[in-house]
Short mmCIF file of C-alpha atoms in Angstrom, two decimals:
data_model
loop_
_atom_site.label_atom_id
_atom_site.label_comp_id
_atom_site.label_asym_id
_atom_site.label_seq_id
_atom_site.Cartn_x
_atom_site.Cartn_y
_atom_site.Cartn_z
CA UNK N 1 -2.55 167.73 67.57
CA UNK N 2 0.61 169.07 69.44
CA UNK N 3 3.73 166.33 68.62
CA UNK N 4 5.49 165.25 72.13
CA UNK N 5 9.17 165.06 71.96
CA UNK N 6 10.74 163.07 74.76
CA UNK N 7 14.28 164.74 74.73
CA UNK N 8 16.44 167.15 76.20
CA UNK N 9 17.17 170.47 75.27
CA UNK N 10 20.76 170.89 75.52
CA UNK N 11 21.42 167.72 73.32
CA UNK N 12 22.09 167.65 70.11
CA UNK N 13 19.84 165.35 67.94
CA UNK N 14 16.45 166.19 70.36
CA UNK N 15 17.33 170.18 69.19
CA UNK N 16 17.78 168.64 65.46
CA UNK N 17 14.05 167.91 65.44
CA UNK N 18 13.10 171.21 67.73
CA UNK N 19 14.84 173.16 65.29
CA UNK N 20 12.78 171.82 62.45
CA UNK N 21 10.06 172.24 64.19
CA UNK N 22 9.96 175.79 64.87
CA UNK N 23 10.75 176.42 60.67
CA UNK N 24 7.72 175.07 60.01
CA UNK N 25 5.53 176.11 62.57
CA UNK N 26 4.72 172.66 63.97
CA UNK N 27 3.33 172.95 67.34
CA UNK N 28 5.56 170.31 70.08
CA UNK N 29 5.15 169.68 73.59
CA UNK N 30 9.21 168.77 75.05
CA UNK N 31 9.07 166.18 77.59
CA UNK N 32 12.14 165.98 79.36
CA UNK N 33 14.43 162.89 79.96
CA UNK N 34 16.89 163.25 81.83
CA UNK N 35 20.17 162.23 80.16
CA UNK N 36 22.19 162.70 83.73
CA UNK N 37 20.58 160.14 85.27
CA UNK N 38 20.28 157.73 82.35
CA UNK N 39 16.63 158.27 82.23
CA UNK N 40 17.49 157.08 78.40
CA UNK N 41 18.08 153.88 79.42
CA UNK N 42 15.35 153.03 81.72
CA UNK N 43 12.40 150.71 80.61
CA UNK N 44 9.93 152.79 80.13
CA UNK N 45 12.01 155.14 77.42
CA UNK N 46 13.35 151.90 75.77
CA UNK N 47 9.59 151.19 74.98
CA UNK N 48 9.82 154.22 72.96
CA UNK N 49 13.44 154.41 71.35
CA UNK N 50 14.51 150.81 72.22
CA UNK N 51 18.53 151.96 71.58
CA UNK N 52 18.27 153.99 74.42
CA UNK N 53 18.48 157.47 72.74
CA UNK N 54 16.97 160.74 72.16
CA UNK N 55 14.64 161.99 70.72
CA UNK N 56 11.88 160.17 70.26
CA UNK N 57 8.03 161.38 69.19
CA UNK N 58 4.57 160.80 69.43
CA UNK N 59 1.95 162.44 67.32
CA UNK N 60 -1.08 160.50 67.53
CA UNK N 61 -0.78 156.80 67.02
CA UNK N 62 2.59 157.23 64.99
CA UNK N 63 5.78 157.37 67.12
CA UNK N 64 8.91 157.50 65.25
CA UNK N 65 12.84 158.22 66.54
CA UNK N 66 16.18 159.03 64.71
CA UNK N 67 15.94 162.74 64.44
CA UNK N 68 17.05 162.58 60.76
CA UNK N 69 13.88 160.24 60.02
CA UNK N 70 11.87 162.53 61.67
CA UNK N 71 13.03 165.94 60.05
CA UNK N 72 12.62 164.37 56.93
CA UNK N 73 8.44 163.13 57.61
CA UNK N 74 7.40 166.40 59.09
CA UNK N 75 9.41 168.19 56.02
CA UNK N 76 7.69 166.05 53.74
CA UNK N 77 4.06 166.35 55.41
CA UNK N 78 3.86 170.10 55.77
CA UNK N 79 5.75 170.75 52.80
CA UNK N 80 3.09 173.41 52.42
CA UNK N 81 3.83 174.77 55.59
CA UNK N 82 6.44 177.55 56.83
CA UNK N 83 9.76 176.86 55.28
CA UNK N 84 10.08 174.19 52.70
CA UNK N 85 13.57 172.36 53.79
CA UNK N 86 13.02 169.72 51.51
CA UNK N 87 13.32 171.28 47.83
CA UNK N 88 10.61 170.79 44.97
CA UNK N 89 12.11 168.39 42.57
CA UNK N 90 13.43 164.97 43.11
CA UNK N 91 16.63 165.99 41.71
CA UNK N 92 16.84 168.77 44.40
CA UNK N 93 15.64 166.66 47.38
CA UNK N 94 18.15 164.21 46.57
CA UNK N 95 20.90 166.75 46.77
CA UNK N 96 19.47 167.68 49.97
CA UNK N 97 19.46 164.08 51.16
CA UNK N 98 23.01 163.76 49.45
CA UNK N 99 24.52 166.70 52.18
CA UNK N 100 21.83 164.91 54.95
CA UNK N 101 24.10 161.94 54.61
CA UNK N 102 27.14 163.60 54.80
CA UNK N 103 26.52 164.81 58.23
CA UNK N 104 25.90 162.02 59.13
CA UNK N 105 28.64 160.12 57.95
CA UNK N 106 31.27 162.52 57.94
CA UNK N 107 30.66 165.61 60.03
CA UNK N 108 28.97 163.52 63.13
CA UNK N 109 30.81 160.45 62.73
CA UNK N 110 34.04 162.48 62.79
CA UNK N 111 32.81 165.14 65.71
CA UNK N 112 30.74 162.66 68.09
CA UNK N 113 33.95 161.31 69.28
CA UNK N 114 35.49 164.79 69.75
CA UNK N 115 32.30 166.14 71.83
CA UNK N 116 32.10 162.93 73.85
CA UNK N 117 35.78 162.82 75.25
CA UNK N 118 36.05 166.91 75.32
CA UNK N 119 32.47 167.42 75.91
CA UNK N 120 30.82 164.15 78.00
CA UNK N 121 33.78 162.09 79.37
CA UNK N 122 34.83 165.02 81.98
CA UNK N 123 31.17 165.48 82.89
CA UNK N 124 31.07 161.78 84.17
CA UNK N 125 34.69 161.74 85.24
CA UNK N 126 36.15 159.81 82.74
CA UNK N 127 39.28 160.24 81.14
CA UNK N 128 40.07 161.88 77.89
CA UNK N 129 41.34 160.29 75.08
CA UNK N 130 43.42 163.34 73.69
CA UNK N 131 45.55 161.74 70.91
CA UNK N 132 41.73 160.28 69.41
CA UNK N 133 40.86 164.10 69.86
CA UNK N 134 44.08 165.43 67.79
CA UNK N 135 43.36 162.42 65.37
CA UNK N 136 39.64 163.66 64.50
CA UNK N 137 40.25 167.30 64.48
CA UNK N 138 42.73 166.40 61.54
CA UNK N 139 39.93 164.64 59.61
CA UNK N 140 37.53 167.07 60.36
CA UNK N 141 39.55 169.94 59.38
CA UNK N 142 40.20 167.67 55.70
CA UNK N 143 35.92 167.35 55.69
CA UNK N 144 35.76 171.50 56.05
CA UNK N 145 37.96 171.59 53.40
CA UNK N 146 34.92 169.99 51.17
CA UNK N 147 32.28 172.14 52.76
CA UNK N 148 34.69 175.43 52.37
CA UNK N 149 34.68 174.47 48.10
CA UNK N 150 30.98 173.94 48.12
CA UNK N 151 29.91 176.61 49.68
CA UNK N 152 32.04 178.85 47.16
CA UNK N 153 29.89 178.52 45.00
CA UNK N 154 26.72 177.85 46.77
CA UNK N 155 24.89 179.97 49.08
CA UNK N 156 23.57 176.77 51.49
CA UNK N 157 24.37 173.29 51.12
CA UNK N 158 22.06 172.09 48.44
CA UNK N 159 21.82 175.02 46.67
CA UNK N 160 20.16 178.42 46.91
CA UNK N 161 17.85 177.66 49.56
CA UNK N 162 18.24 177.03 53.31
CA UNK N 163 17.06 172.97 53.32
CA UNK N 164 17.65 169.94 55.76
CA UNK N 165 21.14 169.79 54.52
CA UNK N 166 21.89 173.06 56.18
CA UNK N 167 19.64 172.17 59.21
CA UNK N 168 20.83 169.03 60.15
CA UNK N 169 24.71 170.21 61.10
CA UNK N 170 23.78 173.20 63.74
CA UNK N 171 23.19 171.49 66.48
CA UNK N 172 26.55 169.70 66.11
CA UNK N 173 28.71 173.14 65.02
CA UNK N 174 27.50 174.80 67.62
CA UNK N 175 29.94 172.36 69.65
CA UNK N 176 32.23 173.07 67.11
CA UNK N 177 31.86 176.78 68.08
CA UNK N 178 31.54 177.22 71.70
CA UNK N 179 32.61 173.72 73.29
CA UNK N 180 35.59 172.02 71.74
CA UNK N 181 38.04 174.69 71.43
CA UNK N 182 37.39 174.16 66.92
CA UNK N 183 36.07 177.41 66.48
CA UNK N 184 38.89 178.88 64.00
CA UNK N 185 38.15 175.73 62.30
CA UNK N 186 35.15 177.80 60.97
CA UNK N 187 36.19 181.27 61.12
CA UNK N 188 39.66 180.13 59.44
CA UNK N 189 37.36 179.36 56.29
CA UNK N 190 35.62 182.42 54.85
CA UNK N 191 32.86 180.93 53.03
CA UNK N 192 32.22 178.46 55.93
CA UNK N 193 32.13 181.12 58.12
CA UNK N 194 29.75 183.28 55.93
CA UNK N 195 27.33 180.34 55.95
CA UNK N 196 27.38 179.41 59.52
CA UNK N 197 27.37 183.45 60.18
CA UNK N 198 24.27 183.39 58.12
CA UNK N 199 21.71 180.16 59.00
CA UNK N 200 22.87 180.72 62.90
CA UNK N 201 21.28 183.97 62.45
CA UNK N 202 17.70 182.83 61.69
CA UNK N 203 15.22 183.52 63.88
CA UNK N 204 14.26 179.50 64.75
CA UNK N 205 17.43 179.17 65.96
CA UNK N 206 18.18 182.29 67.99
CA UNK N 207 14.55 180.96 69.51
CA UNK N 208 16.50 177.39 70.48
CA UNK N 209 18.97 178.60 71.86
CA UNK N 210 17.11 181.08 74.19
CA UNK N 211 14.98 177.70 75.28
CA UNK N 212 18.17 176.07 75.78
CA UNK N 213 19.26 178.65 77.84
CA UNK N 214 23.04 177.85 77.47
CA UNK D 1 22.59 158.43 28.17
CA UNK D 2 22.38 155.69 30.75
CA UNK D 3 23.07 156.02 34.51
CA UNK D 4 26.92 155.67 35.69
CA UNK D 5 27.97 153.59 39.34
CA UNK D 6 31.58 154.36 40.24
CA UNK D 7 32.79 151.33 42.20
CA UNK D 8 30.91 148.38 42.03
CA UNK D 9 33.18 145.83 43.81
CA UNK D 10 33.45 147.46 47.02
CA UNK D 11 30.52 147.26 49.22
CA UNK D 12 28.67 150.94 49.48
CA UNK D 13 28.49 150.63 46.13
CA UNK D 14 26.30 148.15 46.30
CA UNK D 15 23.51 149.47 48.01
CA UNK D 16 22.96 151.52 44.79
CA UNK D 17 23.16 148.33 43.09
CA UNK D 18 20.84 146.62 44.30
CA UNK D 19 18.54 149.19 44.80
CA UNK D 20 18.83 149.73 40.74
CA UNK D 21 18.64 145.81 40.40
CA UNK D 22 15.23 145.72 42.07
CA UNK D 23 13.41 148.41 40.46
CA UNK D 24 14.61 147.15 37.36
CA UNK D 25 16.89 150.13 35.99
CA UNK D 26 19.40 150.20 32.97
CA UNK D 27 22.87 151.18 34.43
CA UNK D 28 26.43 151.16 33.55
CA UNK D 29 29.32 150.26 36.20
CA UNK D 30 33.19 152.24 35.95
CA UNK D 31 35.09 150.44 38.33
CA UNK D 32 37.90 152.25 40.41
CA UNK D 33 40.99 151.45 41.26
CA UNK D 34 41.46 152.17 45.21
CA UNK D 35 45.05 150.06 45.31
CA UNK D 36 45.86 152.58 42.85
CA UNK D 37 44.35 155.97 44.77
CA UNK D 38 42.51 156.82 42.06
CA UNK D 39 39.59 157.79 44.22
CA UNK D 40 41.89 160.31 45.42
CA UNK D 41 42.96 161.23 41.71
CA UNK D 42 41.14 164.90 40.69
CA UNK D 43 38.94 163.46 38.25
CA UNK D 44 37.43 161.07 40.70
CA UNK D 45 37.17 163.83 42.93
CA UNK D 46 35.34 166.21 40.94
CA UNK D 47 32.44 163.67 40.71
CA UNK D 48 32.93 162.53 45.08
CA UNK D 49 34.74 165.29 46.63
CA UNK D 50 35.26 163.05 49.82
CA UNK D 51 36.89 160.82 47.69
CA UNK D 52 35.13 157.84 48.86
CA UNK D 53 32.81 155.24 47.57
CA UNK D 54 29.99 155.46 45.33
CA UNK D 55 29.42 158.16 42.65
CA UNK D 56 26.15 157.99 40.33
CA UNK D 57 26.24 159.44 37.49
CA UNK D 58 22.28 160.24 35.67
CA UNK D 59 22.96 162.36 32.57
CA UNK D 60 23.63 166.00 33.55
CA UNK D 61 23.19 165.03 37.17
CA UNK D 62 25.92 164.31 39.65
CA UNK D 63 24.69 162.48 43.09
CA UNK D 64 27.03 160.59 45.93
CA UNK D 65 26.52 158.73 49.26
CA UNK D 66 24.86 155.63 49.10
CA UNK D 67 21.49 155.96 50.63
CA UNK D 68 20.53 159.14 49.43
CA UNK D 69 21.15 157.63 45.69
CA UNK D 70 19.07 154.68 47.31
CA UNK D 71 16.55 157.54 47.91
CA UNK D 72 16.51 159.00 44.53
CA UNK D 73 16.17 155.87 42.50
CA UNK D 74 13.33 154.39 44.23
CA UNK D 75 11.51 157.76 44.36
CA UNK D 76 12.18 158.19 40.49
CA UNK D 77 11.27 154.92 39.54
CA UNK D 78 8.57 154.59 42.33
CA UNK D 79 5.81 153.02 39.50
CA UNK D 80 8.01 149.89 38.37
CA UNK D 81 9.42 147.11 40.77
CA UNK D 82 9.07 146.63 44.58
CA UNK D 83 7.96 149.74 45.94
CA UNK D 84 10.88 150.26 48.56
CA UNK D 85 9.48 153.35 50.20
CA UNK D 86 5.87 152.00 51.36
CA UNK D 87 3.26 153.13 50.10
CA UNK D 88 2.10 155.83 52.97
CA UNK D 89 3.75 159.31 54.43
CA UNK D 90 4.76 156.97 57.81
CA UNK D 91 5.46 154.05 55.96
CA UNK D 92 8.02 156.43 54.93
CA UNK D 93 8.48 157.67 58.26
CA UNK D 94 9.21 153.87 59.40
CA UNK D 95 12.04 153.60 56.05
CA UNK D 96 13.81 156.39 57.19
CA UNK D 97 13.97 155.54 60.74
CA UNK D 98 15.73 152.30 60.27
CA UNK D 99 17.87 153.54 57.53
CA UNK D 100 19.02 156.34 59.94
CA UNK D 101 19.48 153.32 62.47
CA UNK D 102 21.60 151.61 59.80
CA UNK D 103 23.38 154.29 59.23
CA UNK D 104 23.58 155.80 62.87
CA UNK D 105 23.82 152.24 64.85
CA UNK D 106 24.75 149.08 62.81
CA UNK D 107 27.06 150.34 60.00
CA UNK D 108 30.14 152.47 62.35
CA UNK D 109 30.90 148.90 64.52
CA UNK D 110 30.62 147.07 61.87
CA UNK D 111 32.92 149.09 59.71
CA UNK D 112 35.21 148.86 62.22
CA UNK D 113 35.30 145.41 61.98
CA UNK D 114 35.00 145.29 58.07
CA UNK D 115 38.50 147.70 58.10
CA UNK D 116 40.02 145.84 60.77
CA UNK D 117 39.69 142.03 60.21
CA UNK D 118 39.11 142.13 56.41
CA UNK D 119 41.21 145.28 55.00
CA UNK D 120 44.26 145.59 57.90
CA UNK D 121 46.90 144.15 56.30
CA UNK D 122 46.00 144.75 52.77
CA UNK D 123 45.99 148.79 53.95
CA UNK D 124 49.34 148.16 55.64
CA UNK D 125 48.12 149.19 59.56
CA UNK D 126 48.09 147.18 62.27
CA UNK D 127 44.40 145.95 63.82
CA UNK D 128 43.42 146.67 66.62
CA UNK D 129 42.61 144.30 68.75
CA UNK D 130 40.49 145.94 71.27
CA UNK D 131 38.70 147.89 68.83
CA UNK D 132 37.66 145.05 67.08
CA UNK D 133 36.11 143.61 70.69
CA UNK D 134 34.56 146.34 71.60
CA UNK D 135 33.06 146.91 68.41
CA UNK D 136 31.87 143.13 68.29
CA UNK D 137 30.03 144.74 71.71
CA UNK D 138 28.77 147.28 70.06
CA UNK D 139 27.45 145.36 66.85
CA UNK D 140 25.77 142.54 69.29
CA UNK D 141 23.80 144.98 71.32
CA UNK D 142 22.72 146.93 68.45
CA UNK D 143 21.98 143.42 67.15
CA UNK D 144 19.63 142.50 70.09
CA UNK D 145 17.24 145.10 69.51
CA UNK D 146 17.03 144.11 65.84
CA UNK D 147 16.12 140.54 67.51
CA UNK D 148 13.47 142.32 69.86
CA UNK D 149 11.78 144.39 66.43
CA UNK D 150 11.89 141.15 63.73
CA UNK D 151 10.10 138.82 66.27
CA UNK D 152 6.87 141.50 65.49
CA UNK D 153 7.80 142.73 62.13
CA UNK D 154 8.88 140.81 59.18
CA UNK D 155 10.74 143.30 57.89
CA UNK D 156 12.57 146.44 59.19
CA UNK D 157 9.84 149.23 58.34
CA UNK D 158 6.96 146.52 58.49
CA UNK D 159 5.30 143.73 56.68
CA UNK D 160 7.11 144.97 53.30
CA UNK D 161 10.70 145.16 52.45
CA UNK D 162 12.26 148.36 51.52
CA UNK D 163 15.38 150.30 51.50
CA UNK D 164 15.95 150.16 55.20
CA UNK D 165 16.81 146.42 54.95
CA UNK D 166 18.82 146.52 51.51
CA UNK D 167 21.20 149.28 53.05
CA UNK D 168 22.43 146.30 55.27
CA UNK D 169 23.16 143.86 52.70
CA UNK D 170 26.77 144.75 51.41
CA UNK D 171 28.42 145.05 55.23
CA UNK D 172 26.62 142.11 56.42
CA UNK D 173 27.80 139.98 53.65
CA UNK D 174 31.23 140.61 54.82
CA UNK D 175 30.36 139.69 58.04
CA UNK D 176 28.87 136.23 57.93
CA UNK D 177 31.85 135.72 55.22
CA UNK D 178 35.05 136.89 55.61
CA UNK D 179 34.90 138.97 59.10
CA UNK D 180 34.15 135.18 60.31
CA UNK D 181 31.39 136.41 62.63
CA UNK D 182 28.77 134.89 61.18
CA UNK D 183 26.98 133.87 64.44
CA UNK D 184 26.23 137.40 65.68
CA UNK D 185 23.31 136.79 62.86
CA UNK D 186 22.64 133.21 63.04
CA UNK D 187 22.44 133.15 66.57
CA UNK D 188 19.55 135.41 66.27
CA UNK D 189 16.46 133.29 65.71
CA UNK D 190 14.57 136.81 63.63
CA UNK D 191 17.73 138.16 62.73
CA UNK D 192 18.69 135.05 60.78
CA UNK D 193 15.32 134.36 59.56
CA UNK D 194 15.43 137.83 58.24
CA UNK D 195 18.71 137.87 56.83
CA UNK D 196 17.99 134.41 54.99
CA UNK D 197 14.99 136.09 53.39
CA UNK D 198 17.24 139.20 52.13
CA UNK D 199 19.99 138.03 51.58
CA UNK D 200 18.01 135.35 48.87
CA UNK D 201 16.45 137.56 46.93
CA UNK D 202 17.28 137.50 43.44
CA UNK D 203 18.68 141.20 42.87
CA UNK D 204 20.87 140.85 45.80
CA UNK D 205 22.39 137.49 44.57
CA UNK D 206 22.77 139.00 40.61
CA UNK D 207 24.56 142.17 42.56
CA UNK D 208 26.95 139.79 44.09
CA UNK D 209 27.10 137.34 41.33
CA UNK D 210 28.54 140.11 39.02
CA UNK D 211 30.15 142.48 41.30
CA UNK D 212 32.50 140.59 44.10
CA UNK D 213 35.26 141.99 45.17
CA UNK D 214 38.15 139.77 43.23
CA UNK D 215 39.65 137.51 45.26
#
């Protein structure tokens, strides 16, 4: 049964799940909400993510939402199936899940406020809040420090293997790389660079990208 | 060798706690001293490199962030205690999604507010007024939609408690006590019914029994 994802393609967490998708081979059907007209917000998407967000799925009778919940169910259901992003022992997964959470409380928490006043404030006419910008790219640049030392001495995030750990931050460096002016941030850091040289070179994402048609 | 929490007065922390307090694991606390930096102090780092709050340490094996060492305990000791994951793939599915909310939705306002009414002064900068308002917003909205799911579910993830409601046990303790906003749950007929029910159960009280925060 194909999953629906009711998303958008140029945002971020919708392409987190699209992303996983297509490295496992899970067939999805994108259904588009519009974010620019706050489709998100409207009834009838609050009935299926009732925080007003995307993305949200349906496969079947089980509908779920928070892309990092979702990655992690599919991973975990068709382990068996194209690439296994989840690691084989429960020490490993938990390393994976150990990196999962720092995206999400470090990387995004630190970068969401940089994409939405560089990134979504001048789309809607809002002002900037630059010195909040300045403030976060100092934090962030601290946070790469971390990532540069681990990824001395480890070829992906959790390890040897490209996982959910790796996964999970793309959709959010790609800002980092081509929308809020951070891209030495990366490039400045050679192992940093090597790694995001390397996993945005796999085929699943060259394949977003073209559907996202930047 | 038994397992090692790093911490265990301050609040993240404690969602390892109790996690290990339910499923009835041996474990050992080191406290650290974050007047004195030492969580910025090399050997603290080499265990947390973000030099933040908890580390675990199992043996040979090195883990951080709360809710992934919430993860690993109650998948390694699935077969004794509650069973904190459900017991199906989407039960699963269902824990995750409201831990990611926790962690996504509910914890950054009220962090905010934990910094900025509790920890201000004590950190020596000034709070911020506004942000504490507009993360009092934030927190209420996010709050409303918890209202909206308890009135069908009794728990987060469904008729069973798990990991996605003992991830918001340390921060919400701080808010109905010191943060002072202790309506924003009570005023919630499911919230507050559902926080009552948490908040009673016996590993959470032992966790704060033995681990507060000195006065």
């Amino acid at each position: 049964m194909v999953v629906k994802v009711y998303g958008f393609l140029q945002a971020a967490c919708p392409q987190r799940v699209l992303l996983c998708f297509l490295e496992k081979d899970i067939e999805f059907e994108l259904i588009h909400v519009d974010l620019n007209t706050l489709e998100h917000k409207k009834p009838e998407h609050l009935l299926r993510q009732p925080f007003g967000q995307v993305p949200a799925i349906e496969d079947g009778d089980l509908k779920l939402y928070e892309s990092r919940a979702i990655l992690r169910y599919y991973s975990t259901k068709y382990a068996d199936q194209g690439t296994d992003l989840l690691g084989k022992t429960l020490e490993q997964r938990a390393i994976v899940d150990q990196w999962m959470e720092t995206e999400t409380n470090y990387f995004n928490a630190v970068g969401l406020p940089i994409v939405i006043n560089l990134v979504v404030k001048p789309r809607l006419g809002e002002p900037c809040d630059f010195a909040l910008v300045e403030e976060q790219k100092a934090k962030m640049e601290k946070i790469f420090d971390v990532y540069e030392n681990r990824l001395a001495t480890n070829r992906y995030l959790a390890g040897d293997e490209f996982t959910l750990a790796d996964l999970t931050h793309m959709p959010g460096l790609r800002y980092t790389m081509n929308e809020t002016g951070s891209s030495s941030m990366v490039t400045s850091r050679p192992n940093l660079n090597r790694w995001w040289n390397e996993i945005s070179a796999r085929p699943s994402w060259k394949k977003l990208m073209e559907m996202a048609a930047y | 060798m038994v397992l090692k929490v790093y911490g265990p007065h301050f609040a993240s922390p404690k969602r390892a706690l109790v996690t290990l307090i339910e499923k009835g694991v041996a474990f050992e606390t080191i406290p650290v001293d974050l007047m004195k930096g030492e969580h910025k102090q090399p050997a603290y780092l080499a265990l947390q490199p973000f030099g933040v709050l908890p580390a675990v340490v199992d043996g040979d094996y090195k883990i951080f962030e709360s809710r992934a060492v919430m993860r690993y305990i109650a998948e390694k000791y699935r077969s004794q205690g509650p069973d904190l994951l459900g017991k199906t793939v989407e039960d699963r599915g269902q824990v995750e999604q409201w831990l990611d909310v926790e962690a996504t939705s509910y914890h950054p306002p009220l962090l905010n507010l934990t910094l900025h009414v509790m920890f201000a002064s004590v950190m020596g900068f000034p709070a911020d007024q506004n942000l504490i308002k507009e993360s009092e917003e934030k927190l209420a909205a996010v709050l409303d939609v918890y209202e909206a799911h308890l009135s069908k579910s009794k728990y987060l993830a469904g008729d069973f408690v798990s990991l996605a409601d003992l991830a918001h046990l340390p921060f919400t303790d701080y808010l109905v006590g010191p943060i002072g906003k202790a309506y924003l749950i009570k005023d919630r007929k499911h919230v507050s019914a559902w926080w009552d029910d948490i908040s009673n159960r016996p590993a959470w009280k032992e966790t704060l029994e033995k681990y507060s925060l000195p006065a």
